[in-house]
Coordinates of C-alpha atoms in Angstrom, one line a residue:
M203 CA 93.4 102.3 115.6
L204 CA 92.7 100.0 112.6
D205 CA 92.5 101.7 109.2
V206 CA 89.4 100.1 107.6
G207 CA 88.5 103.1 105.5
K208 CA 90.0 101.7 102.4
W209 CA 87.1 99.2 102.2
P210 CA 84.0 100.8 100.6
V211 CA 81.6 99.0 102.9
F212 CA 82.9 101.1 105.8
A213 CA 82.2 104.4 104.0
L214 CA 79.0 105.1 105.9
V215 CA 80.3 104.3 109.4
P216 CA 80.9 107.5 111.3
P217 CA 84.6 108.4 111.9
N218 CA 84.2 108.3 115.7
E219 CA 83.0 104.7 115.4
L220 CA 85.8 103.7 113.0
R221 CA 88.3 104.8 115.6
L222 CA 87.0 102.2 118.0
I223 CA 87.5 99.2 115.7
R224 CA 90.2 96.7 116.7
Q225 CA 89.4 93.8 114.4
A226 CA 87.5 93.6 111.1
C227 CA 86.6 91.3 108.3
V228 CA 85.1 92.3 104.9
F229 CA 83.6 89.5 102.8
G230 CA 80.7 88.8 100.4
S231 CA 80.4 88.5 96.6
S232 CA 80.9 92.2 96.2
G233 CA 82.8 93.0 99.3
N234 CA 79.5 94.2 100.7
E235 CA 79.4 92.6 104.2
A236 CA 81.5 93.3 107.2
I237 CA 81.9 92.2 110.8
Y238 CA 84.0 94.1 113.3
V239 CA 85.1 94.1 116.9
T240 CA 85.5 97.3 119.0
V241 CA 88.0 98.2 121.7
N242 CA 85.3 97.1 124.2
D243 CA 85.1 93.7 122.6
E244 CA 81.7 94.4 121.2
V245 CA 80.9 92.9 117.8
F246 CA 79.0 94.7 115.1
A247 CA 77.9 93.8 111.5
L248 CA 76.7 95.6 108.5
G249 CA 76.0 94.9 104.8
T250 CA 73.6 93.0 102.6
N251 CA 73.4 90.0 105.0
C252 CA 73.1 87.2 102.4
S253 CA 71.8 83.9 104.0
G254 CA 71.9 85.6 107.4
C255 CA 75.8 85.8 107.3
L256 CA 75.9 88.8 109.6
G257 CA 74.6 86.7 112.5
L258 CA 71.9 89.2 113.4
G259 CA 69.0 86.7 113.5
D260 CA 67.4 87.8 110.2
V261 CA 68.3 88.4 106.6
Q262 CA 67.7 92.2 106.5
S263 CA 70.4 94.3 105.0
T264 CA 71.7 97.2 107.0
I265 CA 73.9 100.2 106.2
E266 CA 74.1 101.0 109.9
P267 CA 76.2 98.7 112.1
R268 CA 74.1 96.4 114.3
R269 CA 75.4 94.7 117.4
V270 CA 75.9 90.9 117.3
D271 CA 75.0 90.2 120.9
V272 CA 76.0 86.5 120.9
L273 CA 79.6 87.3 120.0
C274 CA 80.2 90.3 122.3
G275 CA 83.0 89.5 124.8
K276 CA 84.0 86.3 123.0
K277 CA 87.5 87.5 122.1
I278 CA 87.9 86.3 118.5
V279 CA 91.3 85.0 117.5
S280 CA 90.6 83.6 114.1
L281 CA 87.8 84.2 111.5
S282 CA 87.2 82.9 108.0
Y283 CA 84.3 83.0 105.5
G284 CA 82.9 81.0 102.6
T285 CA 81.4 82.0 99.3
A286 CA 77.7 81.6 99.9
P287 CA 78.7 83.1 102.5
H288 CA 79.1 81.3 105.8
V289 CA 81.3 82.6 108.6
V290 CA 83.3 80.7 111.2
I291 CA 85.3 82.0 114.2
A292 CA 87.5 80.6 116.9
T293 CA 87.6 82.3 120.3
A294 CA 90.4 82.8 122.8
D295 CA 88.8 79.9 124.8
G296 CA 89.2 77.6 121.8
E297 CA 85.5 77.5 120.9
V298 CA 84.1 77.5 117.4
Y299 CA 81.0 79.5 116.3
A300 CA 79.5 79.4 112.8
W301 CA 76.6 81.0 111.0
G302 CA 75.2 81.9 107.6
H303 CA 74.7 79.7 104.5
N304 CA 74.5 76.0 105.4
G305 CA 73.3 74.2 102.2
Y306 CA 76.2 71.8 102.4
S307 CA 76.5 71.5 106.2
Q308 CA 79.4 73.9 106.2
L309 CA 78.3 75.2 109.7
G310 CA 79.0 71.7 111.1
N311 CA 75.7 71.4 113.1
G312 CA 74.5 68.3 111.3
T313 CA 71.8 70.1 109.3
T314 CA 71.5 72.0 106.1
N315 CA 69.4 74.9 107.6
H316 CA 70.9 78.3 107.3
G317 CA 72.1 79.7 110.6
M318 CA 70.7 83.2 111.4
I319 CA 72.8 83.6 114.6
P320 CA 76.2 82.4 115.6
A321 CA 76.0 78.8 117.1
H322 CA 78.6 76.9 119.0
V323 CA 80.0 74.0 117.0
S324 CA 80.5 71.3 119.5
T325 CA 80.4 67.9 117.9
N326 CA 83.8 66.2 118.2
L327 CA 85.3 69.6 119.3
L328 CA 84.1 69.8 122.9
N329 CA 87.5 68.9 124.5
K330 CA 89.5 70.5 121.8
K331 CA 91.0 74.0 121.8
V332 CA 90.7 75.4 118.2
V333 CA 93.2 78.1 117.4
E334 CA 92.7 78.6 113.6
V335 CA 89.8 78.2 111.2
A336 CA 89.7 78.4 107.4
C337 CA 86.8 78.2 104.9
G338 CA 86.6 77.2 101.3
S339 CA 83.6 78.0 99.1
H340 CA 81.3 75.7 101.1
H341 CA 83.5 73.8 103.5
T342 CA 85.4 74.5 106.7
I343 CA 88.6 73.2 108.4
A344 CA 89.8 74.0 111.9
R345 CA 93.2 73.5 113.6
T346 CA 93.5 72.7 117.3
L347 CA 96.2 73.7 119.7
D348 CA 97.5 70.1 119.6
G349 CA 98.0 70.4 115.8
E350 CA 95.0 68.3 114.8
V351 CA 92.8 69.2 111.8
Y352 CA 89.0 68.9 111.7
A353 CA 86.9 69.4 108.6
W354 CA 83.2 69.5 107.6
G355 CA 80.8 70.7 104.9
Y356 CA 80.9 70.3 101.1
N357 CA 83.0 67.4 99.9
N358 CA 82.4 66.9 96.1
S359 CA 86.2 66.8 95.5
G360 CA 87.4 65.3 98.7
Q361 CA 88.1 68.7 100.3
V362 CA 87.2 67.5 103.9
G363 CA 89.8 64.8 103.5
S364 CA 87.6 61.9 104.6
G365 CA 88.5 59.5 101.8
S366 CA 85.1 59.9 100.1
T367 CA 83.1 62.6 98.3
A368 CA 80.1 62.5 100.7
N369 CA 79.4 65.8 102.4
Q370 CA 80.5 65.9 106.0
P371 CA 77.6 67.3 108.3
T372 CA 79.7 67.6 111.5
P373 CA 83.4 68.1 112.3
R374 CA 85.5 65.1 111.6
R375 CA 89.2 64.6 112.2
V376 CA 91.4 64.7 109.1
S377 CA 93.6 61.7 109.9
S378 CA 95.0 59.4 107.2
C379 CA 98.7 60.4 106.9
L380 CA 98.2 63.4 109.2
Q381 CA 97.2 61.0 112.1
S382 CA 100.4 61.5 114.1
K383 CA 101.6 64.8 112.6
V384 CA 101.4 68.3 114.1
V385 CA 99.8 70.9 111.8
V386 CA 100.8 74.6 112.4
N387 CA 99.1 76.4 109.5
I388 CA 96.0 75.8 107.4
A389 CA 94.4 77.4 104.3
C390 CA 91.6 76.7 101.9
G391 CA 91.1 77.4 98.2
Q392 CA 87.6 77.3 96.8
L393 CA 87.5 73.5 96.8
C394 CA 90.7 72.4 98.3
S395 CA 92.5 72.3 101.7
M396 CA 96.2 72.8 102.6
A397 CA 98.2 72.2 105.8
V398 CA 101.7 72.9 106.9
L399 CA 103.4 70.7 109.5
D400 CA 105.8 71.7 112.3
S401 CA 108.4 69.9 110.2
G402 CA 107.9 72.4 107.3
E403 CA 106.2 69.7 105.1
T404 CA 103.1 70.7 103.2
Y405 CA 100.0 68.6 102.5
G406 CA 97.0 69.2 100.2
W407 CA 93.7 67.5 99.5
G408 CA 90.5 68.2 97.5
Y409 CA 90.0 69.6 94.0
N410 CA 93.1 69.6 91.8
C411 CA 92.1 70.2 88.2
N412 CA 94.3 73.3 88.0
G413 CA 97.2 71.7 89.9
Q414 CA 96.4 73.7 93.0
L415 CA 97.5 70.8 95.3
G416 CA 101.1 71.0 93.8
L417 CA 101.2 67.2 93.4
G418 CA 102.4 67.2 89.7
N419 CA 99.1 66.0 88.4
N420 CA 95.5 67.2 88.0
G421 CA 93.6 64.4 89.9
N422 CA 91.4 65.2 92.9
Q423 CA 92.8 64.0 96.2
H424 CA 90.3 62.6 98.8
T425 CA 92.9 62.3 101.6
P426 CA 95.9 64.5 102.5
C427 CA 98.9 64.0 100.3
R428 CA 102.4 65.4 100.8
I429 CA 103.8 67.8 98.2
A430 CA 106.9 65.8 97.2
A431 CA 108.3 68.6 95.1
L432 CA 108.9 70.6 98.3
Q433 CA 111.0 67.8 99.9
G434 CA 113.7 69.4 102.0
I435 CA 112.2 72.9 101.8
N436 CA 110.9 74.2 105.1
I437 CA 107.5 76.0 104.6
V438 CA 106.4 78.3 107.3
Q439 CA 103.2 79.9 105.8
I440 CA 100.7 78.9 103.2
A441 CA 97.9 81.0 101.5
C442 CA 95.3 79.9 99.0
G443 CA 93.6 81.9 96.2
Y444 CA 90.6 80.8 94.3
A445 CA 92.5 78.0 92.6
H446 CA 96.2 78.7 93.3
T447 CA 98.5 78.4 96.2
L448 CA 101.4 80.4 97.7
A449 CA 104.0 79.0 100.1
L450 CA 106.6 81.0 102.1
T451 CA 109.8 79.2 103.1
E452 CA 111.9 79.9 106.2
D453 CA 114.5 81.5 104.0
G454 CA 112.0 84.1 102.8
L455 CA 111.4 82.6 99.3
V456 CA 108.0 82.0 97.7
Y457 CA 106.8 79.0 95.7
A458 CA 103.5 79.1 93.8
W459 CA 101.4 76.6 91.9
G460 CA 97.9 76.0 90.5
A461 CA 95.8 78.2 88.2
N462 CA 97.5 81.1 86.5
S463 CA 95.0 82.6 84.0
Y464 CA 95.5 86.0 85.6
G465 CA 99.2 85.7 86.3
Q466 CA 98.5 84.9 90.0
L467 CA 101.6 82.6 90.2
G468 CA 103.9 85.5 89.5
T469 CA 105.9 83.5 86.9
G470 CA 105.8 86.1 84.2
N471 CA 103.4 84.0 82.1
R472 CA 99.8 82.7 82.4
S473 CA 100.4 78.9 82.3
N474 CA 99.1 76.7 85.1
Q475 CA 101.6 74.9 87.2
A476 CA 100.9 71.5 88.8
V477 CA 104.2 71.6 90.8
P478 CA 105.6 74.4 92.9
V479 CA 107.7 77.0 91.1
L480 CA 110.0 79.5 92.7
V481 CA 108.7 83.1 92.2
N482 CA 111.5 85.5 91.2
L483 CA 111.5 88.4 93.5
E484 CA 115.1 89.6 92.9
K485 CA 116.5 88.4 96.1
E486 CA 114.0 90.3 98.3
R487 CA 113.5 88.3 101.5
L488 CA 109.8 87.9 102.2
V489 CA 108.1 87.6 105.6
E490 CA 104.4 87.1 104.5
V491 CA 102.4 85.9 101.5
A492 CA 98.7 86.6 101.0
A493 CA 95.9 85.2 98.9
C494 CA 92.1 84.7 99.3
H495 CA 89.9 81.9 98.1
S496 CA 87.4 84.4 96.6
T497 CA 90.0 86.2 94.4
H498 CA 92.8 85.6 91.9
T499 CA 95.1 88.2 93.5
S500 CA 98.5 87.5 95.2
A501 CA 100.5 89.7 97.5
A502 CA 103.7 89.5 99.6
K503 CA 105.6 91.6 102.1
T504 CA 109.4 92.0 102.2
Q505 CA 111.5 92.1 105.3
A506 CA 112.1 95.8 104.5
G507 CA 108.3 96.4 104.7
Q508 CA 107.7 96.7 100.9
V509 CA 104.5 95.2 99.5
L510 CA 104.3 93.4 96.2
M511 CA 101.3 92.3 94.2
W512 CA 100.5 90.2 91.2
G513 CA 97.6 88.3 89.6
Q514 CA 94.2 89.9 89.0
C515 CA 94.5 93.5 90.0
R516 CA 91.5 95.7 89.2
G517 CA 90.6 93.5 86.4
Q518 CA 94.0 93.4 84.8
A519 CA 96.3 90.4 84.6
V520 CA 99.6 91.2 86.2
A521 CA 101.9 88.2 85.6
S522 CA 105.0 89.3 87.6
P523 CA 105.3 90.8 91.1
H524 CA 105.0 94.6 91.1
L525 CA 106.0 96.9 93.9
T526 CA 103.1 98.9 95.4
H527 CA 102.8 101.9 97.6
C528 CA 100.7 99.8 100.1
S529 CA 101.9 99.5 103.7
S530 CA 100.4 96.0 104.1
T531 CA 99.2 93.1 102.1
D532 CA 95.7 93.8 103.5
D533 CA 95.8 97.1 101.5
V534 CA 96.4 95.2 98.3
F535 CA 93.1 93.4 98.7
A536 CA 91.2 96.6 99.6
C537 CA 92.5 98.5 96.6
F538 CA 93.1 96.0 93.9
A539 CA 91.3 92.7 94.5
T540 CA 87.9 91.8 93.0
P541 CA 85.9 91.7 95.1
A542 CA 87.5 94.1 97.7
V543 CA 87.6 91.7 100.6
T544 CA 90.0 91.0 103.5
W545 CA 92.2 87.9 103.0
R546 CA 92.4 87.4 106.8
L547 CA 91.0 88.9 110.0
L548 CA 92.3 92.4 110.3
S549 CA 93.7 93.1 113.7
V550 CA 95.7 95.8 115.6
D551 CA 97.3 92.9 117.5
G552 CA 100.0 90.7 116.0
D553 CA 101.0 91.8 112.6
D554 CA 100.1 95.5 112.8
Y555 CA 103.4 96.4 114.3
L556 CA 104.4 100.0 113.6
T557 CA 107.9 101.1 112.9
V558 CA 109.4 104.2 114.6
A559 CA 108.6 106.3 111.4
Q560 CA 105.1 105.0 111.2
S561 CA 104.5 105.7 114.9
L562 CA 105.7 109.3 114.6
K563 CA 103.6 109.9 111.6
K564 CA 100.5 108.6 113.5
E565 CA 101.1 110.9 116.4
F566 CA 101.4 114.1 114.3
D567 CA 98.7 116.7 115.2
C568 CA 97.2 114.3 117.7
P569 CA 96.2 116.2 120.9
E570 CA 96.2 113.2 123.3
I571 CA 99.9 113.1 124.2
S572 CA 101.2 116.3 122.6
D573 CA 102.9 118.9 124.9
L574 CA 102.8 121.9 122.5
K575 CA 100.4 123.5 120.1
F576 CA 100.9 126.1 117.5
L577 CA 98.0 128.5 116.7
V578 CA 98.1 129.5 113.0
D579 CA 95.2 131.4 111.5
G580 CA 93.3 130.6 114.7
K581 CA 93.6 126.8 114.2
P582 CA 95.7 124.5 116.5
I583 CA 98.5 122.1 115.4
H584 CA 99.5 119.6 118.1
V585 CA 103.2 118.6 118.3
H586 CA 105.8 117.2 120.7
K587 CA 108.6 119.5 121.9
A588 CA 111.3 116.8 122.1
L589 CA 110.8 115.8 118.5
L590 CA 110.9 119.4 117.2
K591 CA 114.2 119.9 119.1
I592 CA 115.7 116.8 117.6
R593 CA 114.6 117.6 114.1
C594 CA 115.0 121.4 113.8
E595 CA 117.8 123.7 115.0
H596 CA 115.3 126.7 115.1
F597 CA 113.0 124.9 117.5
R598 CA 116.0 123.6 119.6
T599 CA 116.9 127.2 120.3
L600 CA 113.3 128.5 120.6
L601 CA 112.0 125.8 122.9
N602 CA 115.1 125.8 125.2
E603 CA 114.4 129.4 125.8
S604 CA 110.7 129.0 126.4
D605 CA 108.5 126.6 128.4
E606 CA 105.2 127.7 126.8
D607 CA 102.7 125.1 125.8
S608 CA 101.1 127.3 123.1
I609 CA 102.8 129.5 120.5
E610 CA 101.0 131.7 117.9
I611 CA 102.4 132.0 114.4
Q612 CA 101.6 135.0 112.2
Q613 CA 104.1 135.1 109.4
F614 CA 103.0 131.9 107.7
S615 CA 99.6 130.4 106.6
Y616 CA 98.1 127.4 108.4
L617 CA 98.5 125.2 105.3
V618 CA 102.2 126.0 105.0
Y619 CA 103.0 125.8 108.6
R620 CA 101.2 122.5 109.1
A621 CA 103.0 121.1 106.1
F622 CA 106.3 122.1 107.7
L623 CA 105.6 120.5 111.0
E624 CA 104.3 117.4 109.3
Y625 CA 107.6 117.2 107.3
L626 CA 109.5 117.1 110.6
Y627 CA 107.4 114.0 111.5
T628 CA 107.5 112.2 108.1
D629 CA 110.4 113.6 106.0
T630 CA 108.0 114.2 103.2
I631 CA 105.9 117.1 102.0
N632 CA 102.3 116.8 100.6
L633 CA 101.4 120.0 99.0
P634 CA 100.5 121.2 95.5
P635 CA 103.3 123.1 93.8
E636 CA 101.6 126.5 94.3
D637 CA 101.6 126.0 98.0
A638 CA 105.0 124.5 98.1
V639 CA 106.4 127.9 97.1
G640 CA 105.2 129.2 100.5
L641 CA 106.8 126.3 102.2
L642 CA 110.0 127.1 100.3
D643 CA 109.9 130.6 101.8
L644 CA 109.5 129.1 105.3
A645 CA 112.4 126.6 104.7
T646 CA 114.6 129.6 103.7
F647 CA 113.6 131.4 106.9
Y648 CA 114.3 128.4 109.1
R649 CA 117.5 127.5 107.2
E650 CA 116.1 124.0 106.4
N651 CA 118.2 123.2 103.3
R652 CA 116.8 119.7 102.7
L653 CA 113.3 121.0 102.9
K654 CA 114.2 123.7 100.4
R655 CA 115.4 121.1 97.9
L656 CA 112.2 119.0 98.4
C657 CA 110.1 122.1 97.8
Q658 CA 112.0 123.0 94.7
D659 CA 111.7 119.4 93.4
T660 CA 108.0 119.4 94.1
I661 CA 107.4 122.7 92.2
K662 CA 109.6 121.7 89.2
R663 CA 107.8 118.4 88.9
G664 CA 104.4 120.0 89.2
I665 CA 104.8 123.0 86.9
S666 CA 102.4 123.1 83.9
E667 CA 101.3 125.6 81.3
E668 CA 98.3 126.4 83.5
N669 CA 100.2 127.2 86.7
A670 CA 103.6 128.4 85.4
I671 CA 102.7 132.1 85.9
T672 CA 101.2 131.4 89.3
L673 CA 104.5 129.7 90.3
L674 CA 106.5 132.5 88.7
S675 CA 104.6 135.1 90.7
A676 CA 105.1 133.2 93.9
A677 CA 108.8 132.8 93.2
V678 CA 109.2 136.5 92.7
K679 CA 107.2 137.2 95.9
Y680 CA 109.4 134.9 98.0
E681 CA 112.6 136.1 96.3
A682 CA 113.4 132.5 95.3
Q683 CA 115.8 133.4 92.4
D684 CA 116.6 129.9 91.2
L685 CA 113.0 129.0 91.1
E686 CA 112.1 132.2 89.4
D687 CA 114.6 131.5 86.6
F688 CA 113.2 128.0 86.2
C689 CA 109.6 129.2 86.0
F690 CA 110.5 132.0 83.6
K691 CA 112.3 129.6 81.2
F692 CA 109.5 127.2 81.3
S693 CA 107.0 130.0 80.5
V694 CA 109.0 131.2 77.6
N695 CA 109.5 127.7 76.2
H696 CA 105.7 127.2 76.3
L697 CA 104.9 130.8 75.6
T698 CA 101.7 130.4 73.4
A699 CA 99.9 128.1 75.9
V700 CA 101.1 130.0 79.0
T701 CA 99.8 133.4 77.6
Q702 CA 96.4 131.8 77.0
S703 CA 96.1 130.6 80.6
Q704 CA 93.8 132.3 83.2
A705 CA 96.8 133.0 85.4
F706 CA 98.5 135.0 82.7
A707 CA 95.3 137.0 82.2
A708 CA 95.2 137.8 85.9
M709 CA 98.9 138.6 86.1
D710 CA 100.0 141.6 88.2
H711 CA 100.7 144.6 85.9
N712 CA 104.3 145.2 87.0
L713 CA 105.1 141.6 86.9
L714 CA 103.6 141.4 83.4
K715 CA 105.8 144.3 82.2
N716 CA 108.9 142.7 83.7
F717 CA 108.0 139.4 82.1
I718 CA 107.5 140.8 78.6
S719 CA 110.7 142.9 78.9
K720 CA 112.7 139.9 80.0
A721 CA 111.1 137.5 77.5
S722 CA 112.0 140.0 74.7
R723 CA 115.6 140.1 75.8
Y724 CA 115.5 136.3 75.9
G725 CA 114.5 136.4 72.2
A726 CA 111.0 135.1 72.7
F727 CA 109.3 137.4 70.2
K728 CA 111.7 137.0 67.3
N729 CA 110.3 135.8 64.0

């Protein structure tokens, strides 16, 4: 399952349909258009449909997904989009389809008429197998299996690499100094193009007024030019933002160059750089860099799975890489970029590998392959016997003595017991402090000492003047003496505010008497 729920445009798609999505792309000036592919290789689109960019045959906006018949069964392997927008895909068969805005011939069909439905781009590509496509604002480039690059569309700055600034109406091979070279990765900024060779060399062409080609100057480049400053450095991946570029080396380092008004180069300042500079990531080895030609945001993923971001993040300028809680670079663009778009085609294939911990977390309370369910307050919780035996001594004993596939639990609430079972799958607890007290009682009952410490930490971090008495009451109820002492001392130290809380007003009479008596002995009422 692909988690697309972080992108607002998918908010109106029913959950049962979201579960079927295997590939997706979000684009548009406000992140308000989306195309996705289902498990059955059906293609759907929704959104505002500017210039017919949804490929539905019209320009009608739709909040309900509509099927794109022409693309169903095509098996999309690469997808990119432009600003106007136009959309270009490459299929598993190596064919290219394009649709949407075409004012600059960016669809490659020889005209400037907008394309309402996906059309096969055939000129000069008929005997070529295209494996990767990339779009700038109004131009398109494509990489073939043989490592050739073709380009078409808007060319005011030389971004199609033809040696002139005339727009290119159909695909044309980018030759010049790439003539006998093998290209393995391509990317586009708004008005520039980049290519990485199998040798690790990097070439750029097109608009360069912000230094985004990394050539050491600010002059536009009408044909591909090698980035001399990266001589001897083996680049394995390139990514372009609006007017900046990121390059990942085989050693896991990142170089950046170009525009830097939002800190998108990660250099700690906001000065443009016309030559590649090394981004300081404190020796973290990186495996992926991410940028998108419609944003000023940068992201990267470490070998350990941590995700960093910098640049324009929710309108703020972040000039140095910051660690996030995101699980992928895709999430950075969903949550922090403006607009909230995807920087690449989202896919469950390829880079969506799940670690053991992530796989276990995904399978918690999932009925499909579970072999045991607990019934708590009449509600089921689906689990796996083997995992419970491995993770908890109580269950090892219980389940070795029983082969039941359903067990009813009565001494704990559904909320608490579910949190306990989820902890066994994730090593974390996700409960408000008031409910964590109930989980503490369960942890004591099952002799789960680490869980007890986690519960106590959660409660202590979450205590406030409003809930202190509630937590104190719960600690007394569950005979958690250490916690009771902590809550009592907090309440006394914030006595005025605590006694004005609703929880204090509703306090049990006997508990109130004991609290006043104990607080008096503690010296709380001395002048």
